[in-house]
């Protein structure tokens, strides 16, 4: 059986809303990380079999197959194709899955997988807003089948996060303690240079903009997102801009280009759960991945679980029983930001580098996604 290797993984610094990357065209953001991964590995770009990129709200500068546009904007050969994936917040993690599956099937040898999102230029849910001019108030309204199954329940990440906090009885204080820890861990990681190997600066923009000094007292003073709720903006991921990419290779490509793999794909899968809760799917998805691999959560050295909202992580911890000291050790999206389509390979870059820094063997990554799905990838450091 063949293997799918991770040769390199890079990302831009993550810009906050209207911050350092807000004026950069999405195609140029994507081209930046594509060029970085090609130049760092020394591959012949003509040897790439496909470019698979994640992106959400594919309108405006993100429309028209941004994977293809970014590759061409990087100046690389026209004969190399590209395809854009939308699995919501897990889009670029799914890009890795599709790329690795192509390699494992023997139909590809070299894949650039990644993602891009400029949320300053194209706000979250823009595609839905644009759809309103065509008579669609929501993606679900008007669907007989959806209404028969789920009625007119609110479908939103905010509602789902509140439902999770309620079901697992996670207090506002616990949510805010996790958020505070996220900022503290992120600031420490930046100060210690833990992200230096994965970040490719964009001009003079070199450092993630999201992490800040805050306190439980400041968080406690914020208004909740809904009356009587537990969530505030402090326990949610930040609106962000950025791009990220990984180079995946078969053993044949490794030999052909003289590459040095940094990790292998040990497992990849995706599972679904209740779309109204929306953000709880990492729990069954992780259980499924561990069962398929025969690993226990104690065998996993590091975990990256996207901090869409703090209750997502805390409910997952309660159900899976992972050691919190192994989870999001360099902070998460609450502090570092969540550039939707780019987050999957952004987390992959961080997971890979932290495994190397600490000498760990297995890393597990999972992301909750719109529609109530979740991807899980397990990588093994080489």
Tab-separated table of C-alpha atoms in Angstrom:
chain	number	residue	atom	x	y	z
A	1	UNK	CA	0.000	0.000	0.000
A	2	UNK	CA	1.267	3.464	-0.886
A	3	UNK	CA	1.589	6.395	1.498
A	4	UNK	CA	0.578	10.050	1.367
A	5	UNK	CA	3.275	12.258	2.863
A	6	UNK	CA	3.230	15.854	4.073
A	7	UNK	CA	6.372	17.489	2.724
A	8	UNK	CA	5.772	21.037	3.915
A	9	UNK	CA	3.049	23.250	5.360
A	10	UNK	CA	2.904	27.034	5.332
A	11	UNK	CA	0.532	29.853	6.137
A	12	UNK	CA	0.333	33.603	6.097
A	13	UNK	CA	0.176	35.490	9.362
A	14	UNK	CA	-3.511	35.775	10.199
A	15	UNK	CA	-4.952	39.251	9.836
A	16	UNK	CA	-7.845	40.490	11.924
A	17	UNK	CA	-10.898	42.156	10.393
A	18	UNK	CA	-9.797	45.238	8.411
A	19	UNK	CA	-6.224	44.482	9.437
A	20	UNK	CA	-2.951	43.748	7.695
A	21	UNK	CA	-4.305	41.492	4.951
A	22	UNK	CA	-7.669	43.123	4.379
A	23	UNK	CA	-6.625	44.824	1.150
A	24	UNK	CA	-5.009	41.793	-0.477
A	25	UNK	CA	-6.990	40.099	-3.248
A	26	UNK	CA	-7.907	36.499	-2.291
A	27	UNK	CA	-6.170	35.171	-5.413
A	28	UNK	CA	-2.955	36.897	-4.384
A	29	UNK	CA	-3.258	35.558	-0.833
A	30	UNK	CA	-3.624	32.053	-2.236
A	31	UNK	CA	-0.806	32.572	-4.718
A	32	UNK	CA	1.475	33.690	-1.893
A	33	UNK	CA	1.295	30.402	0.008
A	34	UNK	CA	1.375	28.356	-3.200
A	35	UNK	CA	4.612	30.037	-4.251
A	36	UNK	CA	6.046	29.561	-0.779
A	37	UNK	CA	5.411	25.816	-0.688
A	38	UNK	CA	6.754	25.348	-4.228
A	39	UNK	CA	9.897	27.392	-3.588
A	40	UNK	CA	10.600	25.889	-0.165
A	41	UNK	CA	10.408	22.329	-1.465
A	42	UNK	CA	12.089	22.928	-4.820
A	43	UNK	CA	9.554	20.926	-6.817
A	44	UNK	CA	8.895	21.523	-10.501
A	45	UNK	CA	5.460	23.205	-10.498
A	46	UNK	CA	4.676	21.474	-13.785
A	47	UNK	CA	4.789	18.182	-11.856
A	48	UNK	CA	1.827	19.105	-9.640
A	49	UNK	CA	-1.188	16.933	-10.478
A	50	UNK	CA	-3.826	19.185	-8.926
A	51	UNK	CA	-4.377	22.197	-6.705
A	52	UNK	CA	-7.184	21.636	-4.186
A	53	UNK	CA	-8.196	24.708	-2.201
A	54	UNK	CA	-10.874	25.378	0.383
A	55	UNK	CA	-12.953	28.543	0.344
A	56	UNK	CA	-16.335	29.588	1.746
A	57	UNK	CA	-18.589	32.288	0.257
A	58	UNK	CA	-17.157	31.902	-3.226
A	59	UNK	CA	-18.326	35.212	-4.631
A	60	UNK	CA	-16.473	38.302	-5.843
A	61	UNK	CA	-12.721	37.791	-5.668
A	62	UNK	CA	-13.263	34.307	-4.248
A	63	UNK	CA	-15.530	33.189	-7.102
A	64	UNK	CA	-14.637	31.398	-10.313
A	65	UNK	CA	-12.657	28.525	-8.751
A	66	UNK	CA	-10.180	30.357	-6.513
A	67	UNK	CA	-7.849	27.329	-6.488
A	68	UNK	CA	-7.273	27.726	-10.201
A	69	UNK	CA	-7.099	31.525	-10.049
A	70	UNK	CA	-4.543	31.488	-7.219
A	71	UNK	CA	-2.325	28.990	-9.059
A	72	UNK	CA	-2.357	31.117	-12.205
A	73	UNK	CA	-1.827	34.301	-10.187
A	74	UNK	CA	1.306	32.630	-8.803
A	75	UNK	CA	2.590	32.434	-12.390
A	76	UNK	CA	2.608	28.655	-12.637
A	77	UNK	CA	1.848	26.378	-15.635
A	78	UNK	CA	-1.602	26.563	-17.181
A	79	UNK	CA	-1.743	22.791	-17.683
A	80	UNK	CA	-2.010	22.216	-13.919
A	81	UNK	CA	-5.711	22.195	-12.896
A	82	UNK	CA	-7.344	23.394	-9.705
A	83	UNK	CA	-10.561	22.740	-7.810
A	84	UNK	CA	-12.265	24.570	-4.960
A	85	UNK	CA	-13.836	22.743	-2.009
A	86	UNK	CA	-16.550	24.001	0.331
A	87	UNK	CA	-17.003	21.937	3.479
A	88	UNK	CA	-17.579	25.157	5.386
A	89	UNK	CA	-15.029	25.679	8.185
A	90	UNK	CA	-13.286	22.398	7.342
A	91	UNK	CA	-12.823	23.212	3.659
A	92	UNK	CA	-9.033	23.130	3.499
A	93	UNK	CA	-8.852	20.132	5.820
A	94	UNK	CA	-11.110	18.411	3.296
A	95	UNK	CA	-8.757	19.646	0.563
A	96	UNK	CA	-6.010	17.679	2.311
A	97	UNK	CA	-8.290	14.646	2.454
A	98	UNK	CA	-9.119	14.802	-1.255
A	99	UNK	CA	-5.465	15.307	-2.136
A	100	UNK	CA	-4.280	12.467	0.075
A	101	UNK	CA	-7.000	10.176	-1.264
A	102	UNK	CA	-5.862	10.876	-4.818
A	103	UNK	CA	-2.319	9.944	-3.864
A	104	UNK	CA	-3.385	6.855	-1.910
A	105	UNK	CA	-5.464	5.702	-4.896
A	106	UNK	CA	-2.447	5.945	-7.181
A	107	UNK	CA	-4.044	8.545	-9.448
A	108	UNK	CA	-1.812	11.433	-8.316
A	109	UNK	CA	1.712	11.907	-7.001
A	110	UNK	CA	1.952	15.574	-6.082
A	111	UNK	CA	-0.882	17.732	-4.728
A	112	UNK	CA	-0.952	21.272	-3.409
A	113	UNK	CA	-3.800	21.447	-0.881
A	114	UNK	CA	-4.773	24.563	0.980
A	115	UNK	CA	-7.292	27.332	1.413
A	116	UNK	CA	-7.870	31.056	1.398
A	117	UNK	CA	-10.360	33.495	2.884
A	118	UNK	CA	-10.548	37.264	3.007
A	119	UNK	CA	-13.399	37.882	5.439
A	120	UNK	CA	-12.747	41.631	5.498
A	121	UNK	CA	-13.565	41.910	1.797
A	122	UNK	CA	-16.263	39.228	1.693
A	123	UNK	CA	-18.018	38.909	5.071
A	124	UNK	CA	-19.195	35.584	6.428
A	125	UNK	CA	-22.521	34.413	4.917
A	126	UNK	CA	-22.158	36.782	1.948
A	127	UNK	CA	-23.332	34.073	-0.425
A	128	UNK	CA	-26.552	33.735	1.566
A	129	UNK	CA	-27.041	37.497	1.623
A	130	UNK	CA	-26.594	37.670	-2.143
A	131	UNK	CA	-29.152	34.880	-2.489
A	132	UNK	CA	-31.795	37.051	-0.896
A	133	UNK	CA	-32.147	39.025	-4.111
A	134	UNK	CA	-33.276	35.805	-5.741
A	135	UNK	CA	-35.919	35.093	-3.120
A	136	UNK	CA	-33.996	32.878	-0.692
A	137	UNK	CA	-34.055	34.201	2.857
A	138	UNK	CA	-31.977	31.240	4.067
A	139	UNK	CA	-30.458	28.188	2.360
A	140	UNK	CA	-33.199	26.041	3.927
A	141	UNK	CA	-36.372	28.107	3.692
A	142	UNK	CA	-38.683	26.811	1.006
A	143	UNK	CA	-37.350	23.255	1.084
A	144	UNK	CA	-40.225	20.877	1.758
A	145	UNK	CA	-37.915	18.050	2.741
A	146	UNK	CA	-35.949	20.197	5.186
A	147	UNK	CA	-39.119	21.558	6.773
A	148	UNK	CA	-40.567	18.073	7.193
A	149	UNK	CA	-37.428	16.953	8.992
A	150	UNK	CA	-36.290	20.005	10.967
A	151	UNK	CA	-39.218	22.409	10.887
A	152	UNK	CA	-38.389	26.085	11.199
A	153	UNK	CA	-35.709	25.747	13.873
A	154	UNK	CA	-32.966	28.358	13.790
A	155	UNK	CA	-29.930	27.118	11.875
A	156	UNK	CA	-26.865	29.102	12.877
A	157	UNK	CA	-23.511	28.557	14.491
A	158	UNK	CA	-24.469	30.934	17.321
A	159	UNK	CA	-27.593	28.952	18.124
A	160	UNK	CA	-25.691	25.681	17.889
A	161	UNK	CA	-22.982	26.903	20.235
A	162	UNK	CA	-25.604	27.975	22.800
A	163	UNK	CA	-27.306	24.573	22.518
A	164	UNK	CA	-23.978	22.840	23.170
A	165	UNK	CA	-23.242	25.022	26.204
A	166	UNK	CA	-26.702	24.192	27.555
A	167	UNK	CA	-26.583	20.449	26.858
A	168	UNK	CA	-23.168	19.987	28.460
A	169	UNK	CA	-23.942	22.571	31.157
A	170	UNK	CA	-20.814	24.584	30.498
A	171	UNK	CA	-20.811	27.764	32.537
A	172	UNK	CA	-20.004	31.186	31.169
A	173	UNK	CA	-17.005	31.323	33.502
A	174	UNK	CA	-15.639	28.031	32.125
A	175	UNK	CA	-16.037	29.327	28.575
A	176	UNK	CA	-14.202	32.520	29.425
A	177	UNK	CA	-11.412	30.683	31.215
A	178	UNK	CA	-10.799	28.633	28.062
A	179	UNK	CA	-10.832	31.792	25.944
A	180	UNK	CA	-8.363	33.509	28.271
A	181	UNK	CA	-6.078	30.476	28.084
A	182	UNK	CA	-6.270	30.586	24.291
A	183	UNK	CA	-4.959	34.148	24.241
A	184	UNK	CA	-2.264	33.403	26.814
A	185	UNK	CA	-1.053	30.337	24.941
A	186	UNK	CA	-1.047	32.201	21.619
A	187	UNK	CA	0.928	35.131	22.993
A	188	UNK	CA	3.466	32.725	24.490
A	189	UNK	CA	3.781	30.851	21.186
A	190	UNK	CA	4.409	34.088	19.302
A	191	UNK	CA	6.947	35.307	21.858
A	192	UNK	CA	8.828	32.005	21.666
A	193	UNK	CA	8.815	31.950	17.854
A	194	UNK	CA	6.838	28.708	17.622
A	195	UNK	CA	5.058	29.857	14.453
A	196	UNK	CA	8.163	31.150	12.684
A	197	UNK	CA	8.756	28.080	10.520
A	198	UNK	CA	5.166	27.915	9.242
A	199	UNK	CA	4.549	31.621	8.606
A	200	UNK	CA	5.487	33.170	5.270
A	201	UNK	CA	5.336	36.954	5.746
A	202	UNK	CA	3.258	39.067	3.385
A	203	UNK	CA	5.424	42.125	2.823
A	204	UNK	CA	6.053	43.667	6.226
A	205	UNK	CA	3.174	41.744	7.786
A	206	UNK	CA	4.834	38.994	9.822
A	207	UNK	CA	2.819	38.251	12.969
A	208	UNK	CA	-0.696	37.070	13.793
A	209	UNK	CA	-2.814	40.072	14.753
A	210	UNK	CA	-5.517	38.385	16.842
A	211	UNK	CA	-3.986	37.546	20.235
A	212	UNK	CA	-4.410	40.215	22.867
A	213	UNK	CA	-4.003	40.827	26.561
A	214	UNK	CA	-7.343	40.410	28.264
A	215	UNK	CA	-8.757	39.211	31.561
A	216	UNK	CA	-11.699	37.371	33.051
A	217	UNK	CA	-12.917	40.699	34.403
A	218	UNK	CA	-12.992	42.270	30.937
A	219	UNK	CA	-14.772	39.246	29.488
A	220	UNK	CA	-17.344	39.196	32.275
A	221	UNK	CA	-18.308	42.771	31.411
A	222	UNK	CA	-19.346	41.878	27.858
A	223	UNK	CA	-22.961	41.517	26.822
A	224	UNK	CA	-24.114	38.022	25.853
A	225	UNK	CA	-24.962	37.363	22.220
A	226	UNK	CA	-28.535	36.474	23.186
A	227	UNK	CA	-30.637	37.428	26.182
A	228	UNK	CA	-30.154	34.818	28.890
A	229	UNK	CA	-27.375	33.097	26.940
A	230	UNK	CA	-23.850	32.194	27.996
A	231	UNK	CA	-21.876	33.204	24.925
A	232	UNK	CA	-20.164	36.524	24.275
A	233	UNK	CA	-17.859	37.646	21.492
A	234	UNK	CA	-14.940	36.794	23.794
A	235	UNK	CA	-15.572	33.051	23.531
A	236	UNK	CA	-16.030	33.005	19.741
A	237	UNK	CA	-13.483	32.743	16.944
A	238	UNK	CA	-12.304	35.949	15.339
A	239	UNK	CA	-13.187	37.206	11.856
A	240	UNK	CA	-9.938	36.836	9.955
A	241	UNK	CA	-8.053	36.940	6.662
A	242	UNK	CA	-5.396	34.473	5.562
A	243	UNK	CA	-4.217	31.604	3.391
A	244	UNK	CA	-2.407	28.329	3.965
A	245	UNK	CA	-1.101	25.396	1.951
A	246	UNK	CA	0.523	21.987	2.274
A	247	UNK	CA	2.418	19.891	-0.237
A	248	UNK	CA	1.343	16.247	-0.349
A	249	UNK	CA	3.471	13.655	-2.122
A	250	UNK	CA	3.558	9.971	-2.960
A	251	UNK	CA	6.673	7.854	-2.322
A	252	UNK	CA	7.408	8.088	-6.066
A	253	UNK	CA	7.289	11.903	-5.990
A	254	UNK	CA	9.479	11.951	-2.893
A	255	UNK	CA	12.108	9.961	-4.737
A	256	UNK	CA	11.736	11.867	-8.009
A	257	UNK	CA	12.198	15.305	-6.446
A	258	UNK	CA	14.524	14.329	-3.604
A	259	UNK	CA	12.006	15.450	-1.004
A	260	UNK	CA	12.142	14.871	2.743
A	261	UNK	CA	8.694	14.049	4.142
A	262	UNK	CA	7.901	15.543	7.526
A	263	UNK	CA	4.826	13.429	8.301
A	264	UNK	CA	2.527	10.808	6.841
A	265	UNK	CA	-1.236	10.793	6.710
A	266	UNK	CA	-2.194	8.078	9.184
A	267	UNK	CA	-5.970	8.493	8.977
A	268	UNK	CA	-8.597	10.698	7.381
A	269	UNK	CA	-12.374	10.642	7.729
A	270	UNK	CA	-15.453	12.812	8.148
A	271	UNK	CA	-18.703	12.222	10.033
A	272	UNK	CA	-21.962	14.066	10.572
A	273	UNK	CA	-24.261	14.901	13.493
A	274	UNK	CA	-27.324	17.063	14.229
A	275	UNK	CA	-27.267	20.102	11.898
A	276	UNK	CA	-29.196	22.213	14.405
A	277	UNK	CA	-26.522	21.661	17.054
A	278	UNK	CA	-24.207	22.052	14.047
A	279	UNK	CA	-20.899	22.206	15.934
A	280	UNK	CA	-20.960	18.946	17.929
A	281	UNK	CA	-19.801	16.604	15.140
A	282	UNK	CA	-16.114	16.539	16.226
A	283	UNK	CA	-17.243	14.259	19.072
A	284	UNK	CA	-18.589	11.347	16.968
A	285	UNK	CA	-15.991	12.038	14.280
A	286	UNK	CA	-13.138	11.636	16.768
A	287	UNK	CA	-14.643	8.462	18.205
A	288	UNK	CA	-14.954	7.063	14.686
A	289	UNK	CA	-11.345	7.920	13.805
A	290	UNK	CA	-9.962	6.351	16.975
A	291	UNK	CA	-12.030	3.212	16.433
A	292	UNK	CA	-10.883	2.903	12.808
A	293	UNK	CA	-7.212	3.288	13.718
A	294	UNK	CA	-7.197	1.288	16.931
A	295	UNK	CA	-5.635	4.242	18.720
A	296	UNK	CA	-6.816	5.621	22.035
A	297	UNK	CA	-6.955	9.308	22.812
A	298	UNK	CA	-3.969	8.730	25.110
A	299	UNK	CA	-1.926	7.672	22.056
A	300	UNK	CA	-2.441	11.133	20.562
A	301	UNK	CA	0.351	13.516	21.492
A	302	UNK	CA	-1.231	16.760	20.300
A	303	UNK	CA	-4.699	17.892	19.258
A	304	UNK	CA	-5.810	20.848	17.163
A	305	UNK	CA	-9.578	21.323	17.446
A	306	UNK	CA	-10.901	24.489	15.905
A	307	UNK	CA	-12.161	26.972	18.467
A	308	UNK	CA	-15.191	28.148	16.529
A	309	UNK	CA	-16.654	28.704	20.004
A	310	UNK	CA	-15.318	27.664	23.389
A	311	UNK	CA	-18.206	25.225	24.097
A	312	UNK	CA	-17.194	23.169	21.039
A	313	UNK	CA	-13.839	22.373	22.631
A	314	UNK	CA	-15.110	21.939	26.185
A	315	UNK	CA	-17.910	19.560	25.161
A	316	UNK	CA	-15.401	17.576	23.076
A	317	UNK	CA	-13.023	17.368	26.032
A	318	UNK	CA	-15.822	16.167	28.306
A	319	UNK	CA	-16.859	13.417	25.905
A	320	UNK	CA	-13.486	12.269	24.559
A	321	UNK	CA	-11.500	12.545	27.779
A	322	UNK	CA	-8.413	14.107	26.225
A	323	UNK	CA	-5.792	15.795	28.361
A	324	UNK	CA	-6.441	19.575	28.028
A	325	UNK	CA	-2.689	20.134	28.232
A	326	UNK	CA	-2.365	18.479	24.807
A	327	UNK	CA	-5.156	20.465	23.149
A	328	UNK	CA	-4.537	23.709	21.233
A	329	UNK	CA	-1.277	24.173	23.065
A	330	UNK	CA	-0.398	27.299	21.059
A	331	UNK	CA	-3.847	28.830	21.350
A	332	UNK	CA	-6.759	28.492	18.971
A	333	UNK	CA	-9.127	30.454	16.781
A	334	UNK	CA	-10.474	32.478	19.724
A	335	UNK	CA	-7.065	34.140	19.885
A	336	UNK	CA	-5.470	33.481	16.499
A	337	UNK	CA	-8.489	33.809	14.230
A	338	UNK	CA	-10.503	31.616	11.912
A	339	UNK	CA	-10.140	32.485	8.211
A	340	UNK	CA	-12.824	29.917	7.283
A	341	UNK	CA	-11.542	28.244	4.098
A	342	UNK	CA	-7.898	28.541	5.163
A	343	UNK	CA	-8.225	27.236	8.716
A	344	UNK	CA	-7.820	23.512	7.984
A	345	UNK	CA	-4.336	23.706	6.503
A	346	UNK	CA	-3.426	26.525	8.889
A	347	UNK	CA	-4.060	24.156	11.804
A	348	UNK	CA	-2.217	21.394	9.939
A	349	UNK	CA	0.877	23.592	9.671
A	350	UNK	CA	0.756	24.359	13.384
A	351	UNK	CA	0.152	20.724	14.331
A	352	UNK	CA	3.067	19.524	12.200
A	353	UNK	CA	5.505	22.081	13.577
A	354	UNK	CA	4.485	21.497	17.181
A	355	UNK	CA	4.902	17.722	16.818
A	356	UNK	CA	8.413	18.369	15.561
A	357	UNK	CA	9.171	20.867	18.326
A	358	UNK	CA	8.010	18.536	21.094
A	359	UNK	CA	9.019	15.200	19.578
A	360	UNK	CA	5.463	13.844	19.530
A	361	UNK	CA	4.414	11.046	17.198
A	362	UNK	CA	0.683	11.380	16.517
A	363	UNK	CA	-1.329	14.544	16.013
A	364	UNK	CA	-5.108	14.695	15.632
A	365	UNK	CA	-6.956	17.565	13.986
A	366	UNK	CA	-10.713	18.108	13.891
A	367	UNK	CA	-12.973	20.972	12.849
A	368	UNK	CA	-16.703	21.530	13.371
A	369	UNK	CA	-18.462	22.588	10.200
A	370	UNK	CA	-21.683	24.174	8.991
A	371	UNK	CA	-24.321	21.540	8.338
A	372	UNK	CA	-23.256	19.479	11.339
A	373	UNK	CA	-20.202	17.681	9.950
A	374	UNK	CA	-16.592	17.318	11.071
A	375	UNK	CA	-13.327	16.158	9.560
A	376	UNK	CA	-10.664	14.259	11.464
A	377	UNK	CA	-7.089	13.863	10.275
A	378	UNK	CA	-4.416	11.962	12.177
A	379	UNK	CA	-0.828	12.543	11.097
A	380	UNK	CA	2.319	10.727	12.175
A	381	UNK	CA	5.528	12.682	12.454
A	382	UNK	CA	8.489	11.161	10.619
